[in-house]
Tab-separated table of C-alpha atoms (C1' of nucleotides) in Angstrom:
chain	number	residue	atom	x	y	z
F	1	MET	CA	0.000	0.000	0.000
F	2	SER	CA	2.961	2.374	0.344
F	3	LEU	CA	3.594	2.602	-3.384
F	4	ARG	CA	0.396	4.589	-3.667
F	5	TYR	CA	1.681	7.148	-1.186
F	6	ALA	CA	5.138	7.297	-2.658
F	7	LEU	CA	3.443	8.195	-5.947
F	8	LEU	CA	1.228	10.773	-4.276
F	9	ALA	CA	4.263	12.324	-2.597
F	10	LEU	CA	5.976	12.799	-5.940
F	11	LEU	CA	2.851	14.004	-7.706
F	12	ASN	CA	2.213	16.510	-4.937
F	13	VAL	CA	5.212	18.405	-6.239
F	14	GLU	CA	4.147	18.480	-9.864
F	15	PRO	CA	2.056	16.520	-12.380
F	16	MET	CA	3.917	13.663	-14.014
F	17	THR	CA	3.431	10.735	-16.340
F	18	GLY	CA	3.930	7.125	-15.353
F	19	TYR	CA	7.218	7.182	-17.150
F	20	ASP	CA	8.376	10.278	-15.261
F	21	LEU	CA	7.584	8.516	-12.014
F	22	TYR	CA	9.364	5.401	-13.133
F	23	LYS	CA	12.457	7.505	-13.915
F	24	GLN	CA	12.300	9.042	-10.444
F	25	PHE	CA	12.254	5.619	-8.846
F	26	GLU	CA	15.135	4.558	-11.031
F	27	SER	CA	17.276	7.480	-9.922
F	28	SER	CA	17.640	9.399	-6.692
F	29	VAL	CA	14.170	8.785	-5.265
F	30	GLY	CA	14.903	5.102	-5.718
F	31	TYR	CA	17.376	5.317	-2.852
F	32	VAL	CA	14.400	5.634	-0.534
F	33	TRP	CA	11.691	3.879	-2.471
F	34	HIS	CA	11.747	1.800	-5.617
F	35	ALA	CA	9.095	0.341	-7.899
F	36	PRO	CA	9.188	-1.173	-11.379
F	37	ASP	CA	7.083	0.392	-14.124
F	38	SER	CA	4.963	-2.738	-14.259
F	39	GLN	CA	3.750	-1.812	-10.816
F	40	ILE	CA	3.476	1.915	-11.407
F	41	TYR	CA	1.153	2.031	-14.421
F	42	PRO	CA	-1.575	-0.187	-12.995
F	43	GLU	CA	-1.376	1.589	-9.640
F	44	LEU	CA	-1.849	4.968	-11.329
F	45	ARG	CA	-4.968	3.635	-13.052
F	46	ARG	CA	-6.318	2.319	-9.757
F	47	MET	CA	-5.591	5.654	-8.107
F	48	GLU	CA	-7.423	7.505	-10.827
F	49	ARG	CA	-10.323	5.067	-10.487
F	50	ASP	CA	-10.310	5.805	-6.729
F	51	GLY	CA	-10.374	9.537	-7.373
F	52	LEU	CA	-6.943	10.311	-5.923
F	53	LEU	CA	-5.540	11.357	-9.278
F	54	GLU	CA	-6.763	12.809	-12.502
F	55	GLY	CA	-5.069	11.897	-15.728
F	56	GLU	CA	-4.953	13.963	-18.852
F	57	GLU	CA	-3.833	13.007	-22.340
F	58	VAL	CA	-0.943	15.163	-23.495
F	59	ALA	CA	0.502	15.328	-26.996
F	60	TRP	CA	3.988	14.004	-27.402
F	61	GLY	CA	5.583	14.626	-30.779
F	62	THR	CA	3.154	14.414	-33.695
F	63	LYS	CA	1.419	11.091	-33.094
F	64	GLY	CA	2.585	10.264	-29.560
F	65	ARG	CA	0.324	10.544	-26.553
F	66	LYS	CA	1.173	10.431	-22.896
F	67	ARG	CA	-0.931	10.522	-19.797
F	68	GLN	CA	-0.060	13.103	-17.191
F	69	TYR	CA	-1.466	12.687	-13.704
F	70	HIS	CA	-2.129	15.326	-11.105
F	71	VAL	CA	-3.295	14.906	-7.527
F	72	THR	CA	-6.892	15.719	-6.646
F	73	GLY	CA	-8.187	17.106	-3.359
F	74	ALA	CA	-9.117	13.577	-2.346
F	75	GLY	CA	-5.592	12.509	-3.206
F	76	ARG	CA	-4.066	15.164	-0.995
F	77	GLU	CA	-6.409	14.176	1.785
F	78	ALA	CA	-5.542	10.495	1.414
F	79	PHE	CA	-1.866	11.377	1.587
F	80	ARG	CA	-2.310	13.470	4.703
F	81	ASN	CA	-4.361	10.694	6.193
F	82	TRP	CA	-1.649	8.144	5.470
F	83	ILE	CA	1.080	10.301	6.937
F	84	ASN	CA	-0.928	10.684	10.119
F	85	THR	CA	-1.653	6.988	10.441
F	86	GLN	CA	0.507	4.728	12.528
F	87	LEU	CA	2.003	2.040	10.323
F	88	ASP	CA	2.224	-1.525	11.450
F	89	TYR	CA	5.573	-3.179	11.492
F	90	PRO	CA	6.052	-6.426	9.643
F	91	ARG	CA	7.420	-9.469	11.438
F	92	GLU	CA	11.132	-10.034	11.295
F	93	ARG	CA	12.301	-11.562	8.075
F	94	ASP	CA	15.867	-10.787	7.132
F	95	PRO	CA	17.731	-13.266	4.928
F	96	MET	CA	21.218	-12.036	5.841
F	97	HIS	CA	20.666	-12.352	9.557
F	98	LEU	CA	19.049	-15.742	9.080
F	99	LYS	CA	22.142	-16.818	7.218
F	100	ALA	CA	24.451	-15.368	9.821
F	101	ALA	CA	22.837	-17.555	12.456
F	102	TYR	CA	23.954	-20.676	10.597
F	103	LEU	CA	27.312	-19.529	9.316
F	104	GLU	CA	29.033	-22.537	10.855
F	105	TRP	CA	27.622	-24.468	7.883
F	106	ALA	CA	29.376	-22.193	5.435
F	107	ASP	CA	32.683	-22.451	3.790
F	108	PRO	CA	34.777	-19.845	5.706
F	109	ASP	CA	35.926	-18.222	2.469
F	110	SER	CA	32.360	-17.900	1.286
F	111	ALA	CA	31.281	-16.515	4.644
F	112	ARG	CA	34.049	-13.965	4.380
F	113	SER	CA	33.126	-12.868	0.891
F	114	GLN	CA	29.470	-12.611	1.799
F	115	LEU	CA	30.161	-10.416	4.790
F	116	GLN	CA	32.489	-8.424	2.602
F	117	ALA	CA	29.680	-8.017	0.076
F	118	HIS	CA	27.324	-6.992	2.857
F	119	ALA	CA	29.722	-4.255	3.912
F	120	GLU	CA	30.184	-3.180	0.317
F	121	HIS	CA	26.475	-3.126	-0.403
F	122	TYR	CA	25.795	-0.819	2.504
F	123	GLY	CA	28.976	1.075	1.752
F	124	ALA	CA	27.602	1.982	-1.660
F	125	ARG	CA	24.247	2.981	-0.154
F	126	LEU	CA	26.033	4.985	2.488
F	127	ILE	CA	27.823	7.051	-0.116
F	128	GLN	CA	24.620	7.688	-2.025
F	129	TRP	CA	22.735	8.734	1.070
F	130	GLN	CA	25.565	10.925	2.311
F	131	GLN	CA	25.604	12.556	-1.098
F	132	LYS	CA	21.905	13.289	-0.737
F	133	ILE	CA	22.557	14.969	2.609
F	134	GLN	CA	25.226	17.130	1.021
F	135	GLU	CA	22.870	18.081	-1.765
F	136	ILE	CA	20.247	19.059	0.769
F	137	ASP	CA	22.736	21.102	2.761
F	138	GLY	CA	24.152	22.715	-0.365
F	139	GLY	CA	20.736	23.471	-1.837
F	140	THR	CA	21.594	21.505	-4.971
F	141	SER	CA	18.940	18.831	-4.580
F	142	ASP	CA	16.729	19.017	-7.626
F	143	MET	CA	13.854	17.149	-6.031
F	144	LEU	CA	13.966	19.237	-2.893
F	145	ASN	CA	14.182	22.518	-4.770
F	146	ARG	CA	11.119	21.709	-6.828
F	147	ARG	CA	9.317	20.776	-3.666
F	148	LEU	CA	10.437	23.947	-1.882
F	149	ALA	CA	9.093	26.033	-4.751
F	150	THR	CA	5.605	24.828	-3.824
F	151	VAL	CA	5.669	25.826	-0.159
F	152	PRO	CA	5.961	29.223	1.564
F	153	ALA	CA	9.508	30.350	2.354
F	154	GLY	CA	8.842	30.088	6.076
F	155	ASP	CA	8.424	26.332	5.763
F	156	HIS	CA	11.584	25.730	3.763
F	157	SER	CA	13.837	24.853	6.667
F	158	ARG	CA	11.228	22.446	7.977
F	159	VAL	CA	10.806	20.625	4.698
F	160	ALA	CA	14.557	20.348	4.249
F	161	ALA	CA	15.014	19.191	7.823
F	162	PHE	CA	12.731	16.189	7.364
F	163	LYS	CA	14.419	15.174	4.144
F	164	ARG	CA	17.759	15.366	5.873
F	165	PHE	CA	16.403	13.434	8.817
F	166	THR	CA	15.318	10.630	6.512
F	167	TYR	CA	18.745	10.272	4.965
F	168	GLU	CA	20.376	10.482	8.381
F	169	GLY	CA	18.367	7.453	9.409
F	170	LEU	CA	19.386	5.585	6.304
F	171	THR	CA	23.068	6.440	6.702
F	172	SER	CA	23.172	5.398	10.324
F	173	ARG	CA	21.473	2.159	9.443
F	174	ALA	CA	24.056	1.577	6.729
F	175	GLU	CA	26.859	2.354	9.155
F	176	SER	CA	25.470	-0.127	11.626
F	177	GLU	CA	25.261	-2.823	8.946
F	178	ILE	CA	28.827	-2.151	7.864
F	179	ALA	CA	30.104	-2.297	11.430
F	180	TRP	CA	28.278	-5.585	11.910
F	181	ALA	CA	29.764	-7.108	8.782
F	182	ARG	CA	33.233	-6.012	9.882
F	183	ARG	CA	32.716	-7.606	13.277
F	184	GLY	CA	31.707	-10.742	11.419
F	185	LEU	CA	34.889	-10.713	9.394
F	186	ALA	CA	36.940	-10.323	12.556
F	187	LEU	CA	35.009	-13.184	14.112
F	188	LEU	CA	35.787	-15.413	11.150
F	189	ASP	CA	39.493	-14.662	11.499
F	190	GLU	CA	39.221	-15.589	15.132
F	191	LEU	CA	37.291	-18.808	14.603
F	192	TYR	CA	39.262	-20.034	11.612
F	193	PRO	CA	42.804	-18.818	12.294
F	194	ASP	CA	44.502	-21.233	9.903
F	195	GLY	CA	43.332	-21.591	6.337
F	196	GLU	CA	40.192	-23.600	5.882
F	197	PRO	CA	39.143	-26.466	8.148
F	198	PRO	CA	36.629	-29.061	6.895
F	199	THR	CA	33.285	-27.570	5.976
F	200	ALA	CA	30.930	-30.269	7.220
F	201	PRO	CA	29.642	-29.448	10.701
G	1	MET	CA	12.904	-18.474	-1.150
G	2	SER	CA	14.386	-18.003	2.307
G	3	LEU	CA	11.507	-19.690	4.095
G	4	ARG	CA	12.677	-22.966	2.648
G	5	TYR	CA	16.094	-22.524	4.226
G	6	ALA	CA	14.750	-21.311	7.516
G	7	LEU	CA	12.773	-24.557	7.643
G	8	LEU	CA	15.795	-26.621	6.675
G	9	ALA	CA	17.843	-24.912	9.386
G	10	LEU	CA	15.328	-25.893	12.030
G	11	LEU	CA	14.843	-29.395	10.689
G	12	ASN	CA	18.599	-29.924	10.611
G	13	VAL	CA	18.469	-29.987	14.400
G	14	GLU	CA	15.674	-32.516	14.694
G	15	PRO	CA	12.644	-33.831	12.805
G	16	MET	CA	9.522	-31.778	13.313
G	17	THR	CA	5.944	-31.438	12.156
G	18	GLY	CA	4.556	-28.408	10.402
G	19	TYR	CA	2.930	-27.388	13.624
G	20	ASP	CA	6.199	-27.664	15.553
G	21	LEU	CA	7.818	-25.382	13.007
G	22	TYR	CA	4.934	-22.966	13.176
G	23	LYS	CA	5.342	-22.814	16.949
G	24	GLN	CA	9.032	-22.097	16.552
G	25	PHE	CA	8.296	-19.191	14.250
G	26	GLU	CA	5.702	-17.929	16.684
G	27	SER	CA	8.174	-17.909	19.543
G	28	SER	CA	11.894	-17.266	19.825
G	29	VAL	CA	12.914	-18.198	16.283
G	30	GLY	CA	10.291	-15.713	15.121
G	31	TYR	CA	12.532	-12.913	16.341
G	32	VAL	CA	14.793	-13.683	13.394
G	33	TRP	CA	12.384	-15.191	10.917
G	34	HIS	CA	8.635	-15.503	10.873
G	35	ALA	CA	6.135	-17.337	8.709
G	36	PRO	CA	2.447	-18.142	9.106
G	37	ASP	CA	1.296	-21.768	9.088
G	38	SER	CA	-0.491	-21.181	5.803
G	39	GLN	CA	2.921	-20.673	4.265
G	40	ILE	CA	4.680	-23.454	6.148
G	41	TYR	CA	2.480	-26.432	5.264
G	42	PRO	CA	2.515	-25.962	1.501
G	43	GLU	CA	6.242	-25.226	1.530
G	44	LEU	CA	6.921	-28.459	3.420
G	45	ARG	CA	4.969	-30.357	0.765
G	46	ARG	CA	6.936	-28.678	-2.002
G	47	MET	CA	10.181	-29.456	-0.220
G	48	GLU	CA	9.218	-33.093	0.103
G	49	ARG	CA	8.269	-33.133	-3.576
G	50	ASP	CA	11.710	-31.668	-4.338
G	51	GLY	CA	13.414	-34.356	-2.287
G	52	LEU	CA	14.790	-32.052	0.408
G	53	LEU	CA	12.615	-33.571	3.110
G	54	GLU	CA	10.977	-36.845	3.870
G	55	GLY	CA	7.717	-36.910	5.761
G	56	GLU	CA	6.400	-39.700	7.886
G	57	GLU	CA	2.938	-40.196	9.366
G	58	VAL	CA	3.073	-40.414	13.126
G	59	ALA	CA	0.219	-41.410	15.418
G	60	TRP	CA	-1.134	-38.695	17.652
G	61	GLY	CA	-3.610	-39.862	20.291
G	62	THR	CA	-5.918	-42.632	19.131
G	63	LYS	CA	-7.265	-41.297	15.841
G	64	GLY	CA	-4.988	-38.310	15.265
G	65	ARG	CA	-2.206	-38.313	12.705
G	66	LYS	CA	0.642	-35.876	12.190
G	67	ARG	CA	3.349	-35.657	9.625
G	68	GLN	CA	6.903	-35.434	10.845
G	69	TYR	CA	9.565	-34.247	8.424
G	70	HIS	CA	13.261	-34.943	8.440
G	71	VAL	CA	15.958	-33.537	6.197
G	72	THR	CA	17.421	-35.718	3.445
G	73	GLY	CA	20.958	-35.665	2.114
G	74	ALA	CA	19.748	-33.524	-0.761
G	75	GLY	CA	18.182	-31.179	1.788
G	76	ARG	CA	21.417	-30.793	3.670
G	77	GLU	CA	23.225	-30.172	0.431
G	78	ALA	CA	20.683	-27.556	-0.635
G	79	PHE	CA	21.077	-25.835	2.698
G	80	ARG	CA	24.857	-25.787	2.460
G	81	ASN	CA	24.549	-24.529	-1.066
G	82	TRP	CA	22.260	-21.708	0.010
G	83	ILE	CA	24.510	-20.671	2.856
G	84	ASN	CA	27.435	-20.462	0.466
G	85	THR	CA	25.552	-18.443	-2.114
G	86	GLN	CA	25.715	-14.682	-2.202
G	87	LEU	CA	22.241	-13.271	-1.725
G	88	ASP	CA	21.031	-10.344	-3.703
G	89	TYR	CA	19.818	-7.313	-1.905
G	90	PRO	CA	16.379	-5.966	-2.620
G	91	ARG	CA	15.893	-2.347	-3.647
G	92	GLU	CA	15.171	0.136	-0.913
G	93	ARG	CA	11.588	0.121	0.223
G	94	ASP	CA	11.025	1.260	3.777
G	95	PRO	CA	7.651	2.778	4.656
G	96	MET	CA	8.833	4.537	7.796
G	97	HIS	CA	11.668	6.331	6.047
G	98	LEU	CA	9.394	7.217	3.169
G	99	LYS	CA	7.029	8.763	5.663
G	100	ALA	CA	9.805	10.584	7.458
G	101	ALA	CA	10.726	12.311	4.218
G	102	TYR	CA	7.310	13.964	4.096
G	103	LEU	CA	6.713	14.594	7.763
G	104	GLU	CA	6.030	18.264	7.117
G	105	TRP	CA	2.611	17.087	5.908
G	106	ALA	CA	1.883	15.472	9.245
G	107	ASP	CA	0.169	16.761	12.262
G	108	PRO	CA	3.093	17.381	14.692
G	109	ASP	CA	1.395	15.387	17.434
G	110	SER	CA	0.880	12.484	15.109
G	111	ALA	CA	4.479	12.698	13.921
G	112	ARG	CA	5.591	12.616	17.530
G	113	SER	CA	3.514	9.607	18.424
G	114	GLN	CA	4.652	7.729	15.369
G	115	LEU	CA	8.314	8.328	16.121
G	116	GLN	CA	7.579	7.355	19.696
G	117	ALA	CA	6.000	4.139	18.418
G	118	HIS	CA	9.018	3.546	16.205
G	119	ALA	CA	11.319	3.812	19.208
G	120	GLU	CA	9.043	1.578	21.243
G	121	HIS	CA	8.774	-1.024	18.525
G	122	TYR	CA	12.524	-1.370	18.265
G	123	GLY	CA	12.815	-1.023	22.022
G	124	ALA	CA	10.718	-4.155	22.431
G	125	ARG	CA	12.775	-5.996	19.810
G	126	LEU	CA	15.958	-4.815	21.456
G	127	ILE	CA	14.966	-6.374	24.752
G	128	GLN	CA	14.052	-9.649	23.104
G	129	TRP	CA	17.285	-9.829	21.178
G	130	GLN	CA	19.384	-8.863	24.178
G	131	GLN	CA	17.628	-11.599	26.107
G	132	LYS	CA	18.642	-14.069	23.421
G	133	ILE	CA	22.237	-12.989	23.771
G	134	GLN	CA	22.071	-13.556	27.499
G	135	GLU	CA	20.573	-16.982	26.960
G	136	ILE	CA	23.383	-17.847	24.601
G	137	ASP	CA	26.008	-16.617	27.026
G	138	GLY	CA	24.355	-18.360	29.946
G	139	GLY	CA	23.866	-21.620	28.072
G	140	THR	CA	20.132	-21.507	28.702
G	141	SER	CA	19.045	-21.227	25.089
G	142	ASP	CA	16.878	-24.233	24.366
G	143	MET	CA	17.246	-23.977	20.605
G	144	LEU	CA	21.001	-23.582	20.795
G	145	ASN	CA	21.428	-26.440	23.234
G	146	ARG	CA	19.520	-28.830	21.014
G	147	ARG	CA	21.642	-27.696	18.103
G	148	LEU	CA	24.868	-28.076	20.073
G	149	ALA	CA	23.903	-31.644	20.951
G	150	THR	CA	24.191	-32.478	17.251
G	151	VAL	CA	27.734	-31.187	16.707
G	152	PRO	CA	31.102	-32.230	18.165
G	153	ALA	CA	32.135	-30.396	21.339
G	154	GLY	CA	35.013	-28.714	19.539
G	155	ASP	CA	32.570	-26.816	17.361
G	156	HIS	CA	30.360	-25.591	20.188
G	157	SER	CA	31.996	-22.209	20.638
G	158	ARG	CA	31.828	-21.594	16.911
G	159	VAL	CA	28.147	-22.410	16.633
G	160	ALA	CA	27.336	-20.234	19.634
G	161	ALA	CA	29.490	-17.409	18.297
G	162	PHE	CA	27.503	-17.158	15.059
G	163	LYS	CA	24.184	-17.180	16.876
G	164	ARG	CA	25.451	-14.425	19.122
G	165	PHE	CA	26.763	-12.515	16.140
G	166	THR	CA	23.325	-12.616	14.542
G	167	TYR	CA	21.621	-11.154	17.580
G	168	GLU	CA	24.368	-8.553	17.927
G	169	GLY	CA	23.525	-7.348	14.454
G	170	LEU	CA	19.856	-7.171	15.264
G	171	THR	CA	20.417	-5.317	18.526
G	172	SER	CA	22.680	-2.753	16.968
G	173	ARG	CA	20.172	-2.218	14.200
G	174	ALA	CA	17.464	-1.707	16.822
G	175	GLU	CA	19.670	0.726	18.705
G	176	SER	CA	20.271	2.701	15.551
G	177	GLU	CA	16.530	2.878	14.830
G	178	ILE	CA	15.798	4.018	18.362
G	179	ALA	CA	18.469	6.700	18.203
G	180	TRP	CA	17.038	7.894	14.898
G	181	ALA	CA	13.509	8.099	16.271
G	182	ARG	CA	14.787	10.046	19.284
G	183	ARG	CA	16.593	12.472	17.005
G	184	GLY	CA	13.319	12.857	15.151
G	185	LEU	CA	11.483	13.695	18.337
G	186	ALA	CA	14.092	16.294	19.208
G	187	LEU	CA	13.778	17.708	15.714
G	188	LEU	CA	10.028	18.036	16.098
G	189	ASP	CA	10.474	19.948	19.356
G	190	GLU	CA	12.857	22.222	17.537
G	191	LEU	CA	10.653	22.804	14.505
G	192	TYR	CA	7.382	23.176	16.375
G	193	PRO	CA	8.401	24.860	19.639
G	194	ASP	CA	4.944	26.139	20.519
G	195	GLY	CA	1.951	23.816	20.514
G	196	GLU	CA	0.609	22.994	17.104
G	197	PRO	CA	0.764	25.348	14.089
G	198	PRO	CA	-1.601	24.776	11.150
G	199	THR	CA	-1.198	21.380	9.509
G	200	ALA	CA	-1.632	22.309	5.874
G	201	PRO	CA	1.743	22.753	4.127
X	1	DC	C1'	18.658	8.774	-43.657
X	2	DT	C1'	18.913	5.575	-40.585
X	3	DC	C1'	19.890	3.446	-36.432
X	4	DA	C1'	20.452	3.499	-31.575
X	5	DA	C1'	18.798	5.175	-27.521
X	6	DC	C1'	15.177	6.842	-25.288
X	7	DT	C1'	10.206	7.745	-24.058
X	8	DA	C1'	5.787	5.737	-23.098
X	9	DA	C1'	2.732	2.288	-21.746
X	10	DC	C1'	1.123	-2.188	-21.167
X	11	DT	C1'	0.849	-7.487	-20.290
X	12	DA	C1'	1.837	-11.976	-18.259
X	13	DT	C1'	3.542	-14.906	-14.849
X	14	DC	C1'	5.249	-16.254	-10.514
X	15	DA	C1'	6.923	-16.107	-5.638
X	16	DG	C1'	6.108	-14.319	-1.131
X	17	DC	C1'	3.293	-13.089	2.454
X	18	DA	C1'	-0.918	-11.462	4.996
X	19	DT	C1'	-5.381	-12.498	6.448
X	20	DA	C1'	-9.067	-15.186	7.322
X	21	DG	C1'	-11.344	-19.085	8.008
X	22	DA	C1'	-12.450	-24.257	7.962
X	23	DT	C1'	-11.992	-28.833	9.973
X	24	DA	C1'	-10.875	-32.358	13.251
X	25	DG	C1'	-8.694	-34.455	16.909
X	26	DT	C1'	-6.511	-34.033	21.852
X	27	DT	C1'	-5.732	-32.729	26.537
X	28	DA	C1'	-6.499	-30.876	30.994
X	29	DG	C1'	-9.229	-28.749	34.334
X	30	DT	C1'	-13.722	-28.257	36.668
V	1	DA	C1'	-19.153	-34.998	31.326
V	2	DC	C1'	-18.127	-30.809	29.591
V	3	DT	C1'	-15.657	-27.318	27.629
V	4	DA	C1'	-11.804	-24.416	26.772
V	5	DA	C1'	-7.424	-24.446	25.031
V	6	DC	C1'	-4.382	-26.514	22.274
V	7	DT	C1'	-2.529	-29.482	18.365
V	8	DA	C1'	-2.635	-30.322	13.542
V	9	DT	C1'	-3.486	-29.331	8.867
V	10	DC	C1'	-5.486	-27.227	5.025
V	11	DT	C1'	-7.854	-23.795	1.757
V	12	DA	C1'	-8.988	-19.353	-0.365
V	13	DT	C1'	-8.225	-14.708	-1.594
V	14	DG	C1'	-5.660	-10.816	-2.569
V	15	DC	C1'	-1.762	-7.623	-2.573
V	16	DT	C1'	3.082	-6.721	-3.464
V	17	DG	C1'	6.917	-7.155	-6.042
V	18	DA	C1'	10.286	-9.350	-9.361
V	19	DT	C1'	11.161	-10.584	-13.944
V	20	DA	C1'	10.557	-10.570	-18.508
V	21	DG	C1'	8.618	-9.581	-22.103
V	22	DT	C1'	5.721	-6.573	-26.184
V	23	DT	C1'	4.384	-2.517	-28.874
V	24	DA	C1'	4.861	2.027	-30.688
V	25	DG	C1'	6.459	6.611	-31.148
V	26	DT	C1'	10.517	10.139	-30.690
V	27	DT	C1'	14.975	12.134	-30.838
V	28	DG	C1'	19.630	12.888	-31.914
V	29	DA	C1'	24.152	11.582	-33.723
V	30	DG	C1'	26.786	10.329	-37.533
DNA sequence: CTCAACTAACTATCAGCATAGATAGTTAGT
DNA sequence: ACTAACTATCTATGCTGATAGTTAGTTGAG
């Protein structure tokens, strides 16, 4: 159900086509939320059906047509309603931590490379999210600037603060994952000091 | 696809019925991985069909019957294969962080209570996971003890170390989420010093 | 001019998971 | 003897998301 609200959030800034939204999710916005186009187009149709959006056929080239959606009053209300509603947390289900619990079954070299990959995965995210924070601080965030243009100047700092806050959360999560993976690598060195003992537990 | 391996992990320790496994996921094991019974029973049948498990009808009371599954050689191999395979990370998709990015739309009181709930949610998890660590350290973890009974004494410390490592990761993640939520609450106090300004952005 | 890359939208299929409910037998306490 | 709680298994429905296509028009570089 969150895809709907991610779409509303983006369309609150300005009207867009499904393809525009897809591009957003493929680039910077995708660092917070991602969706494939095969999910976006049908959802937009459902949202229009539900009265949250209104679509409008726009010419594109000579024969081309595209459908641009803008948020309706009901859409804005639904968004505000969502943002004020407590979300319910899913049960735990994390493949990497599940794996970690049974790492004695793994080939030590494989365990090492997987923890290494874990650190690298979050390392890459970390850089992206830190970059976002710098863009926010430097006023060079395209997304944020378009959003700021739609709110009174007095609210600018507030809007920026929440965006920054979001990325802070993501960076500290990434840092915690990296630290964990590093501890895991150290643990492997400790538990398998010499080369590679038999794999079968 | 991870459910399959979570089930194999549990069944590697001892044969169990679908209901036994369901109970495990409902209790302590559920702090790392959860699945409803409606997912477990069909998956067990598929796993038996795929030769990873063998099921056996066991009497239960006078008329009752239950099906107890044990892991086959192919099952153990599949598990070892999984644990040695690099997993691929899903794209970012976190409702709470999505929400946080648009918190200027929220009613400040609602924002506060949601961040409070976020901290409390992870606070509860934190306690559970810390408890697990203490059980591991104190040798009172039922699950771990049954698992240790199946491996040579020389491997005990290793097996325990990986379990502990898993819960360490989960606790530090929880701590990072709690810290983030607290920072959010402080931010709200900063941005809305006096009562509650108009909600509409 | 033409070809590659891009824009735009849509379809199909499948796994995972949530939710809800159905059925039937068992056990323990009153 | 009754009944509540538990054990055991199964089914149905629906949403989300991943993957992998298809179709058609547009734009820009060489």
